Amino acid sequence: MMSPEDHNRLLAWGHIAYASFFTLMGLMFGAIFALAGAGMALDPKVPNDFPAAFFGLFGVIFGLFYIAMALPSFVAGVGLLKRKSWAKVWALIAGVVASMSFPIGTAVCVYTFWFVFSDPGKALYDKPNAGYQPYPNGLYGAPASNPAADAREAKTRDYQYVPPTEPPNWRDDG
């Protein structure tokens, strides 16, 4: 049986592998379209430069889109490996983004959501902050709040209606 640390490590490497694959695909497709555009631009049989510019621009945009889709998974993978507190949120964001690319991204998404919301994930990332110590007598010496006493006092307090004050009449000032 795998420990929470093993699941965390496996999920981190899954996000990094997914992001690496998507980055490689983005670079490859971007380069293919950019080279196709360059080939059209150098071909004297092509009457104008519009198809070449279109293919080149499409290649750059396509490559940047794939890299942008992989970026959350890179961030989540590195954060999970280093066990940062923000890694859980980035893993969920990366899982949602990865879910759109079937089947690899969907598998990474399902494993991410299973781990983050399961008992091993909660045991690893939902620990209370040990460094936080509330002030025993309230903030900076103010009396501590006692919700039970406040509720009792609210029930016994005699409330009096005080009408609101009239605003000044700014029309008569002139």
JSON list of C-alpha atoms in Angstrom, two decimals:
[
{"chain": "A", "resi": 1, "resn": "MET", "atom": "CA", "xyz": [0.00, 0.00, 0.00]},
{"chain": "A", "resi": 2, "resn": "MET", "atom": "CA", "xyz": [1.26, 3.45, -0.88]},
{"chain": "A", "resi": 3, "resn": "SER", "atom": "CA", "xyz": [1.79, 6.12, 1.73]},
{"chain": "A", "resi": 4, "resn": "PRO", "atom": "CA", "xyz": [0.52, 9.70, 1.27]},
{"chain": "A", "resi": 5, "resn": "GLU", "atom": "CA", "xyz": [4.07, 10.78, 0.45]},
{"chain": "A", "resi": 6, "resn": "ASP", "atom": "CA", "xyz": [4.25, 8.13, -2.31]},
{"chain": "A", "resi": 7, "resn": "HIS", "atom": "CA", "xyz": [0.94, 9.30, -3.78]},
{"chain": "A", "resi": 8, "resn": "ASN", "atom": "CA", "xyz": [2.16, 12.89, -3.60]},
{"chain": "A", "resi": 9, "resn": "ARG", "atom": "CA", "xyz": [5.41, 12.03, -5.38]},
{"chain": "A", "resi": 10, "resn": "LEU", "atom": "CA", "xyz": [3.59, 10.00, -8.05]},
{"chain": "A", "resi": 11, "resn": "LEU", "atom": "CA", "xyz": [1.11, 12.81, -8.64]},
{"chain": "A", "resi": 12, "resn": "ALA", "atom": "CA", "xyz": [3.92, 15.38, -8.86]},
{"chain": "A", "resi": 13, "resn": "TRP", "atom": "CA", "xyz": [5.81, 13.34, -11.45]},
{"chain": "A", "resi": 14, "resn": "GLY", "atom": "CA", "xyz": [2.54, 12.73, -13.31]},
{"chain": "A", "resi": 15, "resn": "HIS", "atom": "CA", "xyz": [1.98, 16.48, -13.60]},
{"chain": "A", "resi": 16, "resn": "ILE", "atom": "CA", "xyz": [5.58, 17.07, -14.66]},
{"chain": "A", "resi": 17, "resn": "ALA", "atom": "CA", "xyz": [5.40, 14.28, -17.28]},
{"chain": "A", "resi": 18, "resn": "TYR", "atom": "CA", "xyz": [2.10, 15.63, -18.63]},
{"chain": "A", "resi": 19, "resn": "ALA", "atom": "CA", "xyz": [3.51, 19.16, -18.80]},
{"chain": "A", "resi": 20, "resn": "SER", "atom": "CA", "xyz": [6.70, 17.94, -20.48]},
{"chain": "A", "resi": 21, "resn": "PHE", "atom": "CA", "xyz": [4.71, 16.02, -23.09]},
{"chain": "A", "resi": 22, "resn": "PHE", "atom": "CA", "xyz": [2.45, 19.00, -23.80]},
{"chain": "A", "resi": 23, "resn": "THR", "atom": "CA", "xyz": [5.41, 21.37, -24.03]},
{"chain": "A", "resi": 24, "resn": "LEU", "atom": "CA", "xyz": [7.15, 19.02, -26.46]},
{"chain": "A", "resi": 25, "resn": "MET", "atom": "CA", "xyz": [3.96, 18.78, -28.55]},
{"chain": "A", "resi": 26, "resn": "GLY", "atom": "CA", "xyz": [3.60, 22.56, -28.57]},
{"chain": "A", "resi": 27, "resn": "LEU", "atom": "CA", "xyz": [7.18, 23.09, -29.65]},
{"chain": "A", "resi": 28, "resn": "MET", "atom": "CA", "xyz": [6.92, 20.35, -32.30]},
{"chain": "A", "resi": 29, "resn": "PHE", "atom": "CA", "xyz": [3.63, 21.54, -33.82]},
{"chain": "A", "resi": 30, "resn": "GLY", "atom": "CA", "xyz": [4.73, 25.16, -33.63]},
{"chain": "A", "resi": 31, "resn": "ALA", "atom": "CA", "xyz": [7.96, 24.34, -35.42]},
{"chain": "A", "resi": 32, "resn": "ILE", "atom": "CA", "xyz": [6.16, 22.28, -38.10]},
{"chain": "A", "resi": 33, "resn": "PHE", "atom": "CA", "xyz": [3.74, 25.10, -38.91]},
{"chain": "A", "resi": 34, "resn": "ALA", "atom": "CA", "xyz": [6.47, 27.74, -38.74]},
{"chain": "A", "resi": 35, "resn": "LEU", "atom": "CA", "xyz": [8.65, 25.69, -41.13]},
{"chain": "A", "resi": 36, "resn": "ALA", "atom": "CA", "xyz": [5.68, 25.19, -43.45]},
{"chain": "A", "resi": 37, "resn": "GLY", "atom": "CA", "xyz": [5.15, 28.94, -43.48]},
{"chain": "A", "resi": 38, "resn": "ALA", "atom": "CA", "xyz": [8.84, 29.55, -44.15]},
{"chain": "A", "resi": 39, "resn": "GLY", "atom": "CA", "xyz": [8.77, 26.98, -46.96]},
{"chain": "A", "resi": 40, "resn": "MET", "atom": "CA", "xyz": [5.79, 28.73, -48.56]},
{"chain": "A", "resi": 41, "resn": "ALA", "atom": "CA", "xyz": [7.49, 32.10, -48.24]},
{"chain": "A", "resi": 42, "resn": "LEU", "atom": "CA", "xyz": [10.56, 30.80, -50.06]},
{"chain": "A", "resi": 43, "resn": "ASP", "atom": "CA", "xyz": [8.56, 29.03, -52.79]},
{"chain": "A", "resi": 44, "resn": "PRO", "atom": "CA", "xyz": [8.36, 31.24, -55.91]},
{"chain": "A", "resi": 45, "resn": "LYS", "atom": "CA", "xyz": [5.16, 29.45, -57.05]},
{"chain": "A", "resi": 46, "resn": "VAL", "atom": "CA", "xyz": [3.13, 30.88, -54.14]},
{"chain": "A", "resi": 47, "resn": "PRO", "atom": "CA", "xyz": [1.57, 34.10, -55.53]},
{"chain": "A", "resi": 48, "resn": "ASN", "atom": "CA", "xyz": [1.42, 36.11, -52.28]},
{"chain": "A", "resi": 49, "resn": "ASP", "atom": "CA", "xyz": [2.81, 35.95, -48.77]},
{"chain": "A", "resi": 50, "resn": "PHE", "atom": "CA", "xyz": [-0.50, 35.59, -46.91]},
{"chain": "A", "resi": 51, "resn": "PRO", "atom": "CA", "xyz": [-0.47, 31.75, -46.58]},
{"chain": "A", "resi": 52, "resn": "ALA", "atom": "CA", "xyz": [3.14, 31.82, -45.40]},
{"chain": "A", "resi": 53, "resn": "ALA", "atom": "CA", "xyz": [2.46, 34.49, -42.80]},
{"chain": "A", "resi": 54, "resn": "PHE", "atom": "CA", "xyz": [-0.73, 32.70, -41.72]},
{"chain": "A", "resi": 55, "resn": "PHE", "atom": "CA", "xyz": [1.06, 29.37, -41.22]},
{"chain": "A", "resi": 56, "resn": "GLY", "atom": "CA", "xyz": [3.96, 31.02, -39.39]},
{"chain": "A", "resi": 57, "resn": "LEU", "atom": "CA", "xyz": [1.69, 33.00, -37.07]},
{"chain": "A", "resi": 58, "resn": "PHE", "atom": "CA", "xyz": [-0.54, 29.97, -36.52]},
{"chain": "A", "resi": 59, "resn": "GLY", "atom": "CA", "xyz": [2.52, 27.90, -35.57]},
{"chain": "A", "resi": 60, "resn": "VAL", "atom": "CA", "xyz": [3.67, 30.45, -33.01]},
{"chain": "A", "resi": 61, "resn": "ILE", "atom": "CA", "xyz": [0.19, 30.85, -31.50]},
{"chain": "A", "resi": 62, "resn": "PHE", "atom": "CA", "xyz": [-0.37, 27.08, -31.46]},
{"chain": "A", "resi": 63, "resn": "GLY", "atom": "CA", "xyz": [2.96, 26.46, -29.73]},
{"chain": "A", "resi": 64, "resn": "LEU", "atom": "CA", "xyz": [2.38, 29.17, -27.13]},
{"chain": "A", "resi": 65, "resn": "PHE", "atom": "CA", "xyz": [-1.12, 27.81, -26.43]},
{"chain": "A", "resi": 66, "resn": "TYR", "atom": "CA", "xyz": [0.22, 24.33, -25.74]},
{"chain": "A", "resi": 67, "resn": "ILE", "atom": "CA", "xyz": [2.96, 25.69, -23.49]},
{"chain": "A", "resi": 68, "resn": "ALA", "atom": "CA", "xyz": [0.42, 27.83, -21.61]},
{"chain": "A", "resi": 69, "resn": "MET", "atom": "CA", "xyz": [-1.75, 24.73, -21.08]},
{"chain": "A", "resi": 70, "resn": "ALA", "atom": "CA", "xyz": [1.28, 22.90, -19.62]},
{"chain": "A", "resi": 71, "resn": "LEU", "atom": "CA", "xyz": [2.44, 25.69, -17.30]},
{"chain": "A", "resi": 72, "resn": "PRO", "atom": "CA", "xyz": [0.01, 24.98, -14.40]},
{"chain": "A", "resi": 73, "resn": "SER", "atom": "CA", "xyz": [1.10, 21.33, -14.38]},
{"chain": "A", "resi": 74, "resn": "PHE", "atom": "CA", "xyz": [4.78, 22.32, -14.18]},
{"chain": "A", "resi": 75, "resn": "VAL", "atom": "CA", "xyz": [4.06, 24.64, -11.26]},
{"chain": "A", "resi": 76, "resn": "ALA", "atom": "CA", "xyz": [1.89, 22.02, -9.51]},
{"chain": "A", "resi": 77, "resn": "GLY", "atom": "CA", "xyz": [4.46, 19.26, -10.04]},
{"chain": "A", "resi": 78, "resn": "VAL", "atom": "CA", "xyz": [7.32, 21.28, -8.60]},
{"chain": "A", "resi": 79, "resn": "GLY", "atom": "CA", "xyz": [5.17, 22.47, -5.69]},
{"chain": "A", "resi": 80, "resn": "LEU", "atom": "CA", "xyz": [4.01, 18.94, -4.91]},
{"chain": "A", "resi": 81, "resn": "LEU", "atom": "CA", "xyz": [7.58, 17.63, -4.97]},
{"chain": "A", "resi": 82, "resn": "LYS", "atom": "CA", "xyz": [8.64, 20.34, -2.52]},
{"chain": "A", "resi": 83, "resn": "ARG", "atom": "CA", "xyz": [5.46, 19.84, -0.43]},
{"chain": "A", "resi": 84, "resn": "LYS", "atom": "CA", "xyz": [4.52, 23.52, -0.53]},
{"chain": "A", "resi": 85, "resn": "SER", "atom": "CA", "xyz": [1.21, 24.58, 1.00]},
{"chain": "A", "resi": 86, "resn": "TRP", "atom": "CA", "xyz": [0.05, 26.22, -2.26]},
{"chain": "A", "resi": 87, "resn": "ALA", "atom": "CA", "xyz": [0.70, 23.05, -4.29]},
{"chain": "A", "resi": 88, "resn": "LYS", "atom": "CA", "xyz": [-2.75, 21.65, -3.50]},
{"chain": "A", "resi": 89, "resn": "VAL", "atom": "CA", "xyz": [-4.50, 24.61, -5.16]},
{"chain": "A", "resi": 90, "resn": "TRP", "atom": "CA", "xyz": [-2.17, 24.56, -8.16]},
{"chain": "A", "resi": 91, "resn": "ALA", "atom": "CA", "xyz": [-2.70, 20.81, -8.53]},
{"chain": "A", "resi": 92, "resn": "LEU", "atom": "CA", "xyz": [-6.47, 21.35, -8.69]},
{"chain": "A", "resi": 93, "resn": "ILE", "atom": "CA", "xyz": [-6.06, 24.12, -11.27]},
{"chain": "A", "resi": 94, "resn": "ALA", "atom": "CA", "xyz": [-3.68, 21.97, -13.31]},
{"chain": "A", "resi": 95, "resn": "GLY", "atom": "CA", "xyz": [-6.04, 19.01, -13.06]},
{"chain": "A", "resi": 96, "resn": "VAL", "atom": "CA", "xyz": [-8.93, 21.04, -14.45]},
{"chain": "A", "resi": 97, "resn": "VAL", "atom": "CA", "xyz": [-6.77, 22.35, -17.31]},
{"chain": "A", "resi": 98, "resn": "ALA", "atom": "CA", "xyz": [-5.41, 18.85, -18.00]},
{"chain": "A", "resi": 99, "resn": "SER", "atom": "CA", "xyz": [-8.87, 17.30, -18.03]},
{"chain": "A", "resi": 100, "resn": "MET", "atom": "CA", "xyz": [-9.46, 18.76, -21.49]},
{"chain": "A", "resi": 101, "resn": "SER", "atom": "CA", "xyz": [-6.82, 16.56, -23.13]},
{"chain": "A", "resi": 102, "resn": "PHE", "atom": "CA", "xyz": [-8.11, 13.00, -23.26]},
{"chain": "A", "resi": 103, "resn": "PRO", "atom": "CA", "xyz": [-6.83, 10.39, -22.22]},
{"chain": "A", "resi": 104, "resn": "ILE", "atom": "CA", "xyz": [-3.56, 11.38, -20.52]},
{"chain": "A", "resi": 105, "resn": "GLY", "atom": "CA", "xyz": [-4.78, 14.68, -19.10]},
{"chain": "A", "resi": 106, "resn": "THR", "atom": "CA", "xyz": [-8.03, 13.13, -17.95]},
{"chain": "A", "resi": 107, "resn": "ALA", "atom": "CA", "xyz": [-6.13, 10.45, -16.06]},
{"chain": "A", "resi": 108, "resn": "VAL", "atom": "CA", "xyz": [-3.93, 13.10, -14.40]},
{"chain": "A", "resi": 109, "resn": "CYS", "atom": "CA", "xyz": [-7.07, 15.07, -13.50]},
{"chain": "A", "resi": 110, "resn": "VAL", "atom": "CA", "xyz": [-8.86, 12.09, -11.96]},
{"chain": "A", "resi": 111, "resn": "TYR", "atom": "CA", "xyz": [-5.80, 11.08, -9.93]},
{"chain": "A", "resi": 112, "resn": "THR", "atom": "CA", "xyz": [-5.31, 14.70, -8.80]},
{"chain": "A", "resi": 113, "resn": "PHE", "atom": "CA", "xyz": [-8.87, 15.07, -7.58]},
{"chain": "A", "resi": 114, "resn": "TRP", "atom": "CA", "xyz": [-8.84, 11.64, -5.94]},
{"chain": "A", "resi": 115, "resn": "PHE", "atom": "CA", "xyz": [-5.61, 12.36, -4.07]},
{"chain": "A", "resi": 116, "resn": "VAL", "atom": "CA", "xyz": [-6.37, 15.94, -2.99]},
{"chain": "A", "resi": 117, "resn": "PHE", "atom": "CA", "xyz": [-9.85, 15.11, -1.66]},
{"chain": "A", "resi": 118, "resn": "SER", "atom": "CA", "xyz": [-9.02, 11.67, -0.21]},
{"chain": "A", "resi": 119, "resn": "ASP", "atom": "CA", "xyz": [-7.81, 10.87, 3.29]},
{"chain": "A", "resi": 120, "resn": "PRO", "atom": "CA", "xyz": [-4.12, 10.54, 2.27]},
{"chain": "A", "resi": 121, "resn": "GLY", "atom": "CA", "xyz": [-4.18, 13.97, 0.61]},
{"chain": "A", "resi": 122, "resn": "LYS", "atom": "CA", "xyz": [-5.99, 15.57, 3.51]},
{"chain": "A", "resi": 123, "resn": "ALA", "atom": "CA", "xyz": [-3.53, 14.00, 5.95]},
{"chain": "A", "resi": 124, "resn": "LEU", "atom": "CA", "xyz": [-0.64, 15.45, 3.98]},
{"chain": "A", "resi": 125, "resn": "TYR", "atom": "CA", "xyz": [-1.91, 18.96, 3.17]},
{"chain": "A", "resi": 126, "resn": "ASP", "atom": "CA", "xyz": [-4.69, 19.85, 5.64]},
{"chain": "A", "resi": 127, "resn": "LYS", "atom": "CA", "xyz": [-2.58, 20.01, 8.78]},
{"chain": "A", "resi": 128, "resn": "PRO", "atom": "CA", "xyz": [-3.22, 23.00, 11.04]},
{"chain": "A", "resi": 129, "resn": "ASN", "atom": "CA", "xyz": [-0.47, 25.56, 11.22]},
{"chain": "A", "resi": 130, "resn": "ALA", "atom": "CA", "xyz": [1.58, 24.74, 14.31]},
{"chain": "A", "resi": 131, "resn": "GLY", "atom": "CA", "xyz": [3.21, 28.20, 14.35]},
{"chain": "A", "resi": 132, "resn": "TYR", "atom": "CA", "xyz": [-0.09, 30.02, 14.83]},
{"chain": "A", "resi": 133, "resn": "GLN", "atom": "CA", "xyz": [-0.89, 30.77, 18.45]},
{"chain": "A", "resi": 134, "resn": "PRO", "atom": "CA", "xyz": [-3.94, 32.95, 19.07]},
{"chain": "A", "resi": 135, "resn": "TYR", "atom": "CA", "xyz": [-3.72, 35.59, 21.76]},
{"chain": "A", "resi": 136, "resn": "PRO", "atom": "CA", "xyz": [-5.10, 34.14, 24.99]},
{"chain": "A", "resi": 137, "resn": "ASN", "atom": "CA", "xyz": [-6.90, 37.34, 26.06]},
{"chain": "A", "resi": 138, "resn": "GLY", "atom": "CA", "xyz": [-7.88, 38.68, 22.68]},
{"chain": "A", "resi": 139, "resn": "LEU", "atom": "CA", "xyz": [-5.90, 40.80, 20.31]},
{"chain": "A", "resi": 140, "resn": "TYR", "atom": "CA", "xyz": [-3.37, 43.10, 22.01]},
{"chain": "A", "resi": 141, "resn": "GLY", "atom": "CA", "xyz": [-4.85, 42.76, 25.47]},
{"chain": "A", "resi": 142, "resn": "ALA", "atom": "CA", "xyz": [-8.51, 43.19, 24.48]},
{"chain": "A", "resi": 143, "resn": "PRO", "atom": "CA", "xyz": [-10.90, 40.98, 26.44]},
{"chain": "A", "resi": 144, "resn": "ALA", "atom": "CA", "xyz": [-11.39, 37.54, 24.94]},
{"chain": "A", "resi": 145, "resn": "SER", "atom": "CA", "xyz": [-14.64, 36.90, 23.13]},
{"chain": "A", "resi": 146, "resn": "ASN", "atom": "CA", "xyz": [-17.05, 34.54, 24.82]},
{"chain": "A", "resi": 147, "resn": "PRO", "atom": "CA", "xyz": [-19.82, 33.60, 22.35]},
{"chain": "A", "resi": 148, "resn": "ALA", "atom": "CA", "xyz": [-22.03, 31.97, 25.03]},
{"chain": "A", "resi": 149, "resn": "ALA", "atom": "CA", "xyz": [-21.90, 35.02, 27.30]},
{"chain": "A", "resi": 150, "resn": "ASP", "atom": "CA", "xyz": [-22.49, 37.33, 24.33]},
{"chain": "A", "resi": 151, "resn": "ALA", "atom": "CA", "xyz": [-25.61, 35.35, 23.37]},
{"chain": "A", "resi": 152, "resn": "ARG", "atom": "CA", "xyz": [-26.96, 35.46, 26.94]},
{"chain": "A", "resi": 153, "resn": "GLU", "atom": "CA", "xyz": [-26.37, 39.19, 27.15]},
{"chain": "A", "resi": 154, "resn": "ALA", "atom": "CA", "xyz": [-28.10, 39.78, 23.79]},
{"chain": "A", "resi": 155, "resn": "LYS", "atom": "CA", "xyz": [-31.20, 37.95, 25.05]},
{"chain": "A", "resi": 156, "resn": "THR", "atom": "CA", "xyz": [-31.41, 39.97, 28.29]},
{"chain": "A", "resi": 157, "resn": "ARG", "atom": "CA", "xyz": [-30.47, 43.36, 26.85]},
{"chain": "A", "resi": 158, "resn": "ASP", "atom": "CA", "xyz": [-33.30, 45.88, 26.66]},
{"chain": "A", "resi": 159, "resn": "TYR", "atom": "CA", "xyz": [-33.22, 47.43, 23.21]},
{"chain": "A", "resi": 160, "resn": "GLN", "atom": "CA", "xyz": [-34.63, 50.93, 22.68]},
{"chain": "A", "resi": 161, "resn": "TYR", "atom": "CA", "xyz": [-35.57, 52.28, 19.27]},
{"chain": "A", "resi": 162, "resn": "VAL", "atom": "CA", "xyz": [-33.60, 55.38, 18.34]},
{"chain": "A", "resi": 163, "resn": "PRO", "atom": "CA", "xyz": [-34.79, 57.06, 15.16]},
{"chain": "A", "resi": 164, "resn": "PRO", "atom": "CA", "xyz": [-32.10, 58.01, 12.68]},
{"chain": "A", "resi": 165, "resn": "THR", "atom": "CA", "xyz": [-30.96, 61.59, 12.59]},
{"chain": "A", "resi": 166, "resn": "GLU", "atom": "CA", "xyz": [-32.21, 63.81, 9.79]},
{"chain": "A", "resi": 167, "resn": "PRO", "atom": "CA", "xyz": [-29.62, 64.64, 7.17]},
{"chain": "A", "resi": 168, "resn": "PRO", "atom": "CA", "xyz": [-28.87, 68.33, 6.65]},
{"chain": "A", "resi": 169, "resn": "ASN", "atom": "CA", "xyz": [-31.05, 70.11, 4.11]},
{"chain": "A", "resi": 170, "resn": "TRP", "atom": "CA", "xyz": [-28.50, 71.25, 1.53]},
{"chain": "A", "resi": 171, "resn": "ARG", "atom": "CA", "xyz": [-31.13, 73.02, -0.59]},
{"chain": "A", "resi": 172, "resn": "ASP", "atom": "CA", "xyz": [-31.76, 75.74, 1.99]},
{"chain": "A", "resi": 173, "resn": "ASP", "atom": "CA", "xyz": [-28.08, 76.66, 2.38]},
{"chain": "A", "resi": 174, "resn": "GLY", "atom": "CA", "xyz": [-28.01, 78.88, -0.73]}
]
